[in-house]
Coordinates of C-alpha atoms in Angstrom, one line a residue:
X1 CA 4.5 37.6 -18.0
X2 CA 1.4 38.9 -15.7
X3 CA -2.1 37.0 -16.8
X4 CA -5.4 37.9 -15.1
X5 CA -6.0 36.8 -11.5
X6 CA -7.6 33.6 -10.1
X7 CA -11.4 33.6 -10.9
X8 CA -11.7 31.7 -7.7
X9 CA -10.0 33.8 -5.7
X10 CA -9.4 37.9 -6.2
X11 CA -6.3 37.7 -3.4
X12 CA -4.3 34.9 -5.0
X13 CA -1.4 36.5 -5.4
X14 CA -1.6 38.2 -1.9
X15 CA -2.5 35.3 0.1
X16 CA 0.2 32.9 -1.8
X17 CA 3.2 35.7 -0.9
X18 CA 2.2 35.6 2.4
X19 CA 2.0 31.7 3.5
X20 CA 5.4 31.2 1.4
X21 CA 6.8 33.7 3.5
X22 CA 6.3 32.0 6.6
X23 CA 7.5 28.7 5.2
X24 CA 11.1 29.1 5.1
X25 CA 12.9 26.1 3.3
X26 CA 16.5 24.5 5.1
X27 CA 19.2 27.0 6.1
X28 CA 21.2 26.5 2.7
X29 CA 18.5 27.1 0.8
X30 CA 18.2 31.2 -0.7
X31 CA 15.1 33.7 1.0
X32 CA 12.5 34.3 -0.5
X33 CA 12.1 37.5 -2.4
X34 CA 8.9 39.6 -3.1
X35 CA 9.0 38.5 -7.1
X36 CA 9.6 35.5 -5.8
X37 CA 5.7 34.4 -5.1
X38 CA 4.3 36.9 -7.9
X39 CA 3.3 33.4 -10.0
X40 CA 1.3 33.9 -12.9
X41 CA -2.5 31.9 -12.8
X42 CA -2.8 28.4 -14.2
X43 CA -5.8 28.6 -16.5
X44 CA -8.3 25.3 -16.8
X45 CA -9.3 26.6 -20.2
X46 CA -8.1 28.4 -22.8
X47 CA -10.9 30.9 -24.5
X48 CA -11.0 30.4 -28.6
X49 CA -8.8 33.0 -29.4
X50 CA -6.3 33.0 -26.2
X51 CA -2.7 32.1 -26.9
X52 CA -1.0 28.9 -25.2
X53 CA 0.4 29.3 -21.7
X54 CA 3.8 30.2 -21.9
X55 CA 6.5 29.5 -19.6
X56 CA 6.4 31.2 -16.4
X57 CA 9.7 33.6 -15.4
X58 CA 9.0 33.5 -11.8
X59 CA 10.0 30.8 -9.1
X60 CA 8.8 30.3 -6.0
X61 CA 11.7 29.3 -3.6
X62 CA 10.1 28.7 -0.2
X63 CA 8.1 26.1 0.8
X64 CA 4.2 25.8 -0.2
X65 CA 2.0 25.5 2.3
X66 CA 0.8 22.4 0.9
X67 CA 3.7 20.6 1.2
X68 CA 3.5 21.9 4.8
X69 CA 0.2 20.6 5.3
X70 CA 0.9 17.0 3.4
X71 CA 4.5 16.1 5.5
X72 CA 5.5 15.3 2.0
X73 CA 9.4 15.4 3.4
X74 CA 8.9 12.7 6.5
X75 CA 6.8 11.0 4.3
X76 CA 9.9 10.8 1.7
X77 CA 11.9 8.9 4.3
X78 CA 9.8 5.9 3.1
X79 CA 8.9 6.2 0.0
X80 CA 9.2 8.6 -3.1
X81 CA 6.6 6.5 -5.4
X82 CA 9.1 5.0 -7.4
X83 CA 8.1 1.9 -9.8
X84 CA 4.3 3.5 -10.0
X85 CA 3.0 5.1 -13.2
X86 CA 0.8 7.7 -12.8
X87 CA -1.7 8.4 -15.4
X88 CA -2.9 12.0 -16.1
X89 CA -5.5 12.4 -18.3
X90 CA -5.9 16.1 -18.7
X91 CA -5.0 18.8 -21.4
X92 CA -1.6 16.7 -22.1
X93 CA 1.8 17.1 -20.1
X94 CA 4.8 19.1 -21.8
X95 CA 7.9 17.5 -21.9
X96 CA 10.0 20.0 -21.5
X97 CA 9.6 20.5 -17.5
X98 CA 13.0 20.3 -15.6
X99 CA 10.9 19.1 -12.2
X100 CA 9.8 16.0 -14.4
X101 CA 12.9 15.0 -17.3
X102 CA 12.9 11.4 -18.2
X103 CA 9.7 11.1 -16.3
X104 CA 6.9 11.5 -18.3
X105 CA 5.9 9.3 -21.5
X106 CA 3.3 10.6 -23.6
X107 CA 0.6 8.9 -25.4
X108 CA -0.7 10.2 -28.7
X109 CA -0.4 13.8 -28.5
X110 CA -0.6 14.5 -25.0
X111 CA 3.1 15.5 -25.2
X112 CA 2.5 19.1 -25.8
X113 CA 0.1 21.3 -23.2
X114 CA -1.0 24.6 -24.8
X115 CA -3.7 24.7 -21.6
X116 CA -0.6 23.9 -18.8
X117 CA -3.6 22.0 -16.5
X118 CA -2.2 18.8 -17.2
X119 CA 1.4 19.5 -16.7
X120 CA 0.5 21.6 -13.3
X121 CA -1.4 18.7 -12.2
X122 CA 1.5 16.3 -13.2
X123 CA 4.0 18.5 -10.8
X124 CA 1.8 18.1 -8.1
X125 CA 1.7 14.2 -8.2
X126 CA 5.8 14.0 -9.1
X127 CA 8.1 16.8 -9.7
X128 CA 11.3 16.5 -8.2
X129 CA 12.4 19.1 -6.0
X130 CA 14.8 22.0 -7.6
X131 CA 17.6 23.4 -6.4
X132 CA 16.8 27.0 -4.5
X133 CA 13.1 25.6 -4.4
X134 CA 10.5 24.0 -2.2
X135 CA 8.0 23.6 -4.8
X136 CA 7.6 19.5 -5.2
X137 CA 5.3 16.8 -5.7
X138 CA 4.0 14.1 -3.8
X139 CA 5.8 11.5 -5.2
X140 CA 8.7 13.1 -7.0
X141 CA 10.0 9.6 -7.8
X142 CA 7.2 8.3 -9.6
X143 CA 6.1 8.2 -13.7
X144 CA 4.2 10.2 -15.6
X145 CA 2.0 8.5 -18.7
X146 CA 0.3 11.9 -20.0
X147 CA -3.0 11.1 -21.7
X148 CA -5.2 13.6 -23.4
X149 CA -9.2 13.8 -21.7
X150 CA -9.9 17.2 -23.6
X151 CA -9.6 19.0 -26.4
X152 CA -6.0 21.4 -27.2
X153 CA -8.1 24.4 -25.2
X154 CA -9.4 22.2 -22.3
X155 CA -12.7 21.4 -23.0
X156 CA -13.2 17.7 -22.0
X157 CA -16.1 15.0 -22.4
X158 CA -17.2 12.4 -20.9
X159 CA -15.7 10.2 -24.1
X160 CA -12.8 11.8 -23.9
X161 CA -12.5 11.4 -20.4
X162 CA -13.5 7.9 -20.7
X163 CA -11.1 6.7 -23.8
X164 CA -8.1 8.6 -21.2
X165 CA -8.9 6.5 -18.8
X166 CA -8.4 3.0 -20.6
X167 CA -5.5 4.7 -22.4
X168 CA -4.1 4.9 -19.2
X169 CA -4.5 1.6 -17.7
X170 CA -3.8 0.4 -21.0
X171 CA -0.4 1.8 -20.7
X172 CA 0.4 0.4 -17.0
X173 CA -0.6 3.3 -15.2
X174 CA -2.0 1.5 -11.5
X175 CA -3.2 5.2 -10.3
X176 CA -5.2 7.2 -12.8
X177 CA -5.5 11.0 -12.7
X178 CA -8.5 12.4 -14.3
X179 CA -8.2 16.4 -13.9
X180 CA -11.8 17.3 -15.1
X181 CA -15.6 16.5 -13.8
X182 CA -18.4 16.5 -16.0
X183 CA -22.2 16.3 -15.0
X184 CA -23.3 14.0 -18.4
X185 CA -21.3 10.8 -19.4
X186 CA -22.6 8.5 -17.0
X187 CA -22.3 4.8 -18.6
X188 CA -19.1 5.3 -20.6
X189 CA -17.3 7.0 -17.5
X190 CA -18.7 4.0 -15.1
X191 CA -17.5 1.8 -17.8
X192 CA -13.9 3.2 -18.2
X193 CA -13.7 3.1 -14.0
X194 CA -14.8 -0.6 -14.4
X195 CA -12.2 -1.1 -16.6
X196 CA -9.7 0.3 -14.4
X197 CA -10.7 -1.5 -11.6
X198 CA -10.5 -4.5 -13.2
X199 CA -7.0 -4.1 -14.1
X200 CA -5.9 -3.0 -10.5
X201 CA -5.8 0.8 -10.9
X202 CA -7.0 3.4 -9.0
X203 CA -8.9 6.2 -10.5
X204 CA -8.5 9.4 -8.6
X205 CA -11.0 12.2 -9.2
X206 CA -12.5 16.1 -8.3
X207 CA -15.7 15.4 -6.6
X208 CA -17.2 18.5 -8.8
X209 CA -15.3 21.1 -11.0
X210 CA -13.2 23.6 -9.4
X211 CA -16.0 26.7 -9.7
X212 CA -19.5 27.3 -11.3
X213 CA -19.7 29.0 -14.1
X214 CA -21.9 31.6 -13.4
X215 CA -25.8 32.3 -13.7
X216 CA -26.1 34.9 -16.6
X217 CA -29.7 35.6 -15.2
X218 CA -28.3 36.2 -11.5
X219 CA -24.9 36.9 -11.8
X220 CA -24.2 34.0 -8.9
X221 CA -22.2 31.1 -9.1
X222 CA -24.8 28.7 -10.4
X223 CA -26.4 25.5 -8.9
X224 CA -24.2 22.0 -9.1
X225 CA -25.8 19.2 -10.8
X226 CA -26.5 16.0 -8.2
X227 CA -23.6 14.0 -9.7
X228 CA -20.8 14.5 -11.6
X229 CA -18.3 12.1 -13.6
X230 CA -16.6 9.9 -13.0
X231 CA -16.1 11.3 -9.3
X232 CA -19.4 9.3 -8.8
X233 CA -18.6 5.9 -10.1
X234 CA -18.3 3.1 -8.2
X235 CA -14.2 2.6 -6.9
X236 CA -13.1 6.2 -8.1
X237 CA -11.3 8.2 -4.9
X238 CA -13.3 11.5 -5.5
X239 CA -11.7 14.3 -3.9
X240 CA -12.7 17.6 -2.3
X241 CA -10.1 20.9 -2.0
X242 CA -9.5 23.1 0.9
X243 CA -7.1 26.1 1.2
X244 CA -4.7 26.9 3.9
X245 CA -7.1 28.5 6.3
X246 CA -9.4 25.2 6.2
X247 CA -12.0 26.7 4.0
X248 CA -13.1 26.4 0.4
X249 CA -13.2 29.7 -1.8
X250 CA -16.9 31.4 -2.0
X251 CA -17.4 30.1 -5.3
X252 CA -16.3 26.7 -4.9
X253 CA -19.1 24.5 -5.3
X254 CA -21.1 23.8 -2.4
X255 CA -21.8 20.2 -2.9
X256 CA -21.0 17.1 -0.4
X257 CA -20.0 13.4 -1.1
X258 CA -16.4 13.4 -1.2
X259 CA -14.5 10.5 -0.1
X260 CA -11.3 12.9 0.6
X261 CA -10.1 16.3 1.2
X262 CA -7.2 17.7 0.4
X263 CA -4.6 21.0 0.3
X264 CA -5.9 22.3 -3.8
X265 CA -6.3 26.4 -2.6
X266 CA -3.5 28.6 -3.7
X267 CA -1.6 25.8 -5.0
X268 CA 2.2 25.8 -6.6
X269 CA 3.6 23.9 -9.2
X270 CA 5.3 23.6 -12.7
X271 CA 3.8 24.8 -16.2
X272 CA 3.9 23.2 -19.6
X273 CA 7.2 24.4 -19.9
X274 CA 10.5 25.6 -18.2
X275 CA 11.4 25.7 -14.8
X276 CA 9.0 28.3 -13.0
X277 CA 6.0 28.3 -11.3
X278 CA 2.3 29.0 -11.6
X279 CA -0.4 29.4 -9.1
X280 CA -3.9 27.3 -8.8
X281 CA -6.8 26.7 -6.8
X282 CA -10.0 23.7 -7.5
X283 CA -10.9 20.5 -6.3
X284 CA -9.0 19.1 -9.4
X285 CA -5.8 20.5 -7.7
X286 CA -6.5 18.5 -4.5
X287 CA -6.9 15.7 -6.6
X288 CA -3.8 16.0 -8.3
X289 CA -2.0 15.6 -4.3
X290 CA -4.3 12.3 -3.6
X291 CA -3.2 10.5 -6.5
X292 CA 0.3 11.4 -5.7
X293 CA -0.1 9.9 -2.0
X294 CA -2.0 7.0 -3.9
X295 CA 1.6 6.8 -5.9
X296 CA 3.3 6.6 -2.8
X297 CA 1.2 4.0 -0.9
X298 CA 1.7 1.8 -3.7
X299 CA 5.5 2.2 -4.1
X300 CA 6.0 1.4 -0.6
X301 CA 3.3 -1.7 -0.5
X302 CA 3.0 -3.0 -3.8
X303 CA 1.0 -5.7 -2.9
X304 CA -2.0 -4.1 -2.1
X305 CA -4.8 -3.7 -4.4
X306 CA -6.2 -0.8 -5.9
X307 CA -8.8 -0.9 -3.6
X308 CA -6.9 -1.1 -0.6
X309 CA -4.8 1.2 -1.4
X310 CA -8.1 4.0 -1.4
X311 CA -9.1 2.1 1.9
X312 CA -5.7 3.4 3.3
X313 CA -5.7 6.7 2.1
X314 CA -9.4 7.1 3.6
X315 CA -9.0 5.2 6.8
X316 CA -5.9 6.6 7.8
X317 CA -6.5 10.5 6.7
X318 CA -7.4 12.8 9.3
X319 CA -10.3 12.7 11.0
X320 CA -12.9 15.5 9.6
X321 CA -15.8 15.7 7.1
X322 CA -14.7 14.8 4.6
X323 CA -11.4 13.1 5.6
X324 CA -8.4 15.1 5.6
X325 CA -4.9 13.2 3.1
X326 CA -2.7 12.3 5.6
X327 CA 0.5 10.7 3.5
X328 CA 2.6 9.8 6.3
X329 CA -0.3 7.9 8.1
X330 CA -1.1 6.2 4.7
X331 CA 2.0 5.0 4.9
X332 CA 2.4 4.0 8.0
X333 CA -0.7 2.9 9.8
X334 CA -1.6 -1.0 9.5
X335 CA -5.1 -1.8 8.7
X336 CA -6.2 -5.4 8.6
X337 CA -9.5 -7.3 6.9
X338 CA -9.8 -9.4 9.5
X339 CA -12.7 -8.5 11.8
X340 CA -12.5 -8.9 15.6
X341 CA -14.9 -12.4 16.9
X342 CA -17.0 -12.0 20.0
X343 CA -14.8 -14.2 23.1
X344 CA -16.6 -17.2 23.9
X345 CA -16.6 -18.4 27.4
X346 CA -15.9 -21.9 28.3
X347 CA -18.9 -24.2 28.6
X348 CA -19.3 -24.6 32.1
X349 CA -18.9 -28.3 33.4
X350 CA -21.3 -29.6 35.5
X351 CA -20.6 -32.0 38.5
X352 CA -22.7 -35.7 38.0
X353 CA -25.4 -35.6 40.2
X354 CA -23.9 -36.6 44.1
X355 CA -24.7 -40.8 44.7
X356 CA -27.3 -41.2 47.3
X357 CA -25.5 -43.8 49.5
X358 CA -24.0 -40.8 51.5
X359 CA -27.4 -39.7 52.0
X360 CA -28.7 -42.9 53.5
X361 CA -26.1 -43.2 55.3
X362 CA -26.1 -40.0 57.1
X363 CA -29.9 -40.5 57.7
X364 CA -28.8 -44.1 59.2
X365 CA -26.1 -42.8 61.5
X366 CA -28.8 -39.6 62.4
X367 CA -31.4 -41.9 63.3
X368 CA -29.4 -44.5 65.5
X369 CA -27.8 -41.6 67.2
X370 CA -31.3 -39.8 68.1
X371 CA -32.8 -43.6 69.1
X372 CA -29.4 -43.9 71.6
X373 CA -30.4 -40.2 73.0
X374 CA -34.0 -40.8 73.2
X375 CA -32.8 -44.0 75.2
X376 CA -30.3 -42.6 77.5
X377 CA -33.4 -39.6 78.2
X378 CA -36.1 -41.7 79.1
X379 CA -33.5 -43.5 81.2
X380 CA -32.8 -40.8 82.9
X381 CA -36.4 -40.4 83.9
X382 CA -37.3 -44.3 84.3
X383 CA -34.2 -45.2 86.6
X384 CA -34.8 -43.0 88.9
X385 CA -38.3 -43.2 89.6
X386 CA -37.7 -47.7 89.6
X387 CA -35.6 -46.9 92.5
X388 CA -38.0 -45.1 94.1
X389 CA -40.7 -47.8 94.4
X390 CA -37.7 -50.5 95.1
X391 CA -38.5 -51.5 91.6
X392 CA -42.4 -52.7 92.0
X393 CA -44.8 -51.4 89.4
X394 CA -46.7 -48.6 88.9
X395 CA -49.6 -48.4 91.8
X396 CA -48.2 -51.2 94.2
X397 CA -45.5 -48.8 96.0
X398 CA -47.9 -47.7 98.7
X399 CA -50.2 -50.9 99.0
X400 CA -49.9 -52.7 102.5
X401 CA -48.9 -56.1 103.0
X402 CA -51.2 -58.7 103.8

C-alpha cells in the first residue's frame, strides 16, 4: 500500500533509498533492493474520515542511518535496556508487532493503534532486530507499557497527556515517552511531570511538534507558541530532531530550548501491525531514540536516579547546540557530583625570633678586637717616636743640660 508523502519532507522516499543504500548490514545479511526502502509514511493524525493504518508490505533490510548515527550495535555490547519499562503515551501500541512480542503490556485500550504513532515510536525505543533487517531500536531488550495520551485519531490534550503520564509511572515505567507537544495544559502537565519525578521516572519529550500547521492567511508554516508541554516542565528531557545531513526540514519549527538533539529525519521503524516498515520525520521521532538511550543508561546503572540519568545523557552527548545523543558515551563516560576544592598551601612556619645573646656577644668580641687594634696602632706610632727622645717627654729632647 502507497499513502501520500511526508508533509515534512516532499523527498522522503528518495532521500531514505538513498542513505539505506550506503548502509549495508553484515555480509550474511541479504542486499538491499529498490522496493526494499519504498516505506509507506507514518501519519501523526488520522483525518475524520481516514481509515486506520494498515500494515505495511515493505521492509527495509539495510541499516538506517540512525542507527548509524546512534552506535546502537557497540552500544549493545553493554547493555540492551533490559529490566526497564518504558512508558509510551501516544495513540496506543499494537500488539501484534513481531519486532516487539511478549514486550509490550497495554493499559486500558492502548492495545490497539489505528494512528500507528505510538507503535512506530515504540520500535524506535525497543524493537528487536529481525532477521534480513537492520531496522532496530535503541534498547531492543527493554518493556513496553503502552498508554493512551490522545484520542483513537491522534488528537491529544494536555489531560490526556497528563492522566498517560501517571498511568505510566503508575504502572512502573522509570522512563516515560510522551510522543505529542501541546502549547496549553500548563499546571496539569507540570503536575503529571512532578509526579513522575517523584516516583524516579524520567519523562522524555519533543521540545515542539514535529511541523506547523500552516497559516491559512499566508500559506507559511505558522509561528510556534513560546512554550509548549510538557517539554517545558521542570525535569522533562525535551528533545530536538535532526536529519542525516545535520539539518532540520524547512518546516520544522524554528524554535530553541532543547536540552537534546537527536537522529528523528527520515526515520524507520515498525507499524501498528505486522512486520514491515514505515518511514517518519519530527522532533517526536528524536524523542522516541532519547528515551530508548534513557532505557539503556538505566539498565546498565540502575542505581542512578532519574535525574542522573538525564544528566548523563546531556553531559556526555556530543558537543553541539543543542547536544547531540551519544548512547555509547552515556554509557560509558563517569560523571561524579563531587566538585573539585581549591589546594590549600601549607601555612608557612615561622622561625621564633633569634635570642639576642649572640648579638651581644658578637658586639663584645667586635669591640675588644677593634680596642686590641687601636692599641697595637697607636703603638706602632708611640714606640717609635719614645725611642727617639731616649724616652724623655714631649719638649725636653732638645733642652741642654745644666
Amino acid at each position: 500500500m502507497r499513502r501520500a508523502r511526508s508533509p515534512r519532507r516532499t523527498a522522503a522516499r528518495a532521500v531514505a533509498a538513498a542513505l539505506l543504500a550506503t548502509a549495508p548490514l553484515a555480509a550474511q545479511a541479504p542486499p538491499a533492493t529498490a522496493d526494499s526502502v519504498e516505506l509507506p509514511v507514518i501519519p501523526a493524525v488520522l483525518g475524520p474520515d481516514a481509515p486506520c493504518t494498515k500494515a505495511s508490505g515493505e521492509t527495509a533490510r539495510d541499516e538506517p542511518w540512525t542507527r548509524q548515527a546512534l552506535g546502537l550495535s557497540r552500544s549493545w555490547r553493554l547493555a540492551d535496556g533490559h529490566g526497564v519499562t518504558v512508558g509510551v503515551v501516544d495513540t496506543g501500541v499494537g500488539t501484534d508487532i513481531p519486532a516487539l512480542t511478549g514486550r509490550v503490556t497495554a493499559a486500558g485500550g492502548a492495545g490497539t493503534d489505528c494512528v500507528g504513532h505510538g507503535s512506530f515510536a515504540a520500535g524506535l525505543i525497543a524493537a528487536a532486530p529481525g532477521k534480513g533487517s537492520g531496522v532496530a531500536g535503541a534498547a531492543p531488550g527493554a518493556r513496553i507499557l503502552a498508554v493512551r495520551g490522545t484520542d483513537s485519531r491522534g488528537n491529544p490534550t494536555a489531560d490526556r497527556l497528563a492522566s498517560g503520564i501517571r498511568a505510566a509511572v503508575d504502572g512502573g515505567a522509570k522512563v516515560v515517552y510522551v510522543g505529542r507537544a501541546v502549547p496549553t495544559g500548563k499546571a496539569v502537565l507540570t503536575a503529571a511531570v512532578a509526579y513522575a519525578t517523584r516516583n524516579d521516572a524520567l519523562v522524555v519529550a519533543p521540545f515542539a511538534p514535529d511541523a506547523m500547521p500552516d497559516d491559512p492567511e499566508t500559506n507559511e508554516p505558522a509561528e510556534p507558541a513560546p512554550w509548549y508541554w510538557p517539554a517545558a516542565a521542570p525535569g522533562v528531557l525535551s528533545v530536538m530532531d535532526y536529519g542525516p545531513d545535520g539539518t532540520r526540514p524547512k518546516n520544522a519549527p524554528e524554535k530553541e530550548g532543547a536540552d537534546l538533539a537527536a537522529p528523528g529525519d527520515v526515520a524507520v521503524s515498525v507499524g501498528p501491525s505486522g512486520s514491515g516498515h514505515f518511514i517518519g520525520s519530527g522532533s517526536s521521532l528524536a524523542a522516541a531514540n532519547v528515551a530508548g538511550a534513557a532505557a539503556l543508561v538505566r539498565s546498565r546503572h540502575p542505581g542512578m536516579s532519574a535525574a542522573q540519568v538525564s544528566r548523563q545523557l546531556v553531559t556526555a552527548a556530543y558537543p553541539a547546540v543543542p547536544p547531540r545523543l551519544d548512547p555509547y558515551a552515556a554509557l560509558t563516560t563517569v560523571l561524579t557530583d563531587r566538585q573539585g576544592t581549591t589546594p590549600r598551601p601549607a601555612p608557612a612556619k615561622i622561625p621564633p625570633a633569634a635570642s639576642p645573646q649572640p648579638l651581644h656577644r658578637a658586639l663584645l668580641i667586635a669591640g675588644a678586637g677593634g680596642g686590641v687594634v687601636l692599641l697595637v696602632a697607636a703603638a706602632a706610632v708611640v714606640i717609635p717616636r719614645g725611642r727617639a727622645r731616649g724616652w724623655r717627654p714631649a719638649g725636653q729632647e732638645d733642652r741642654p743640660a745644666v
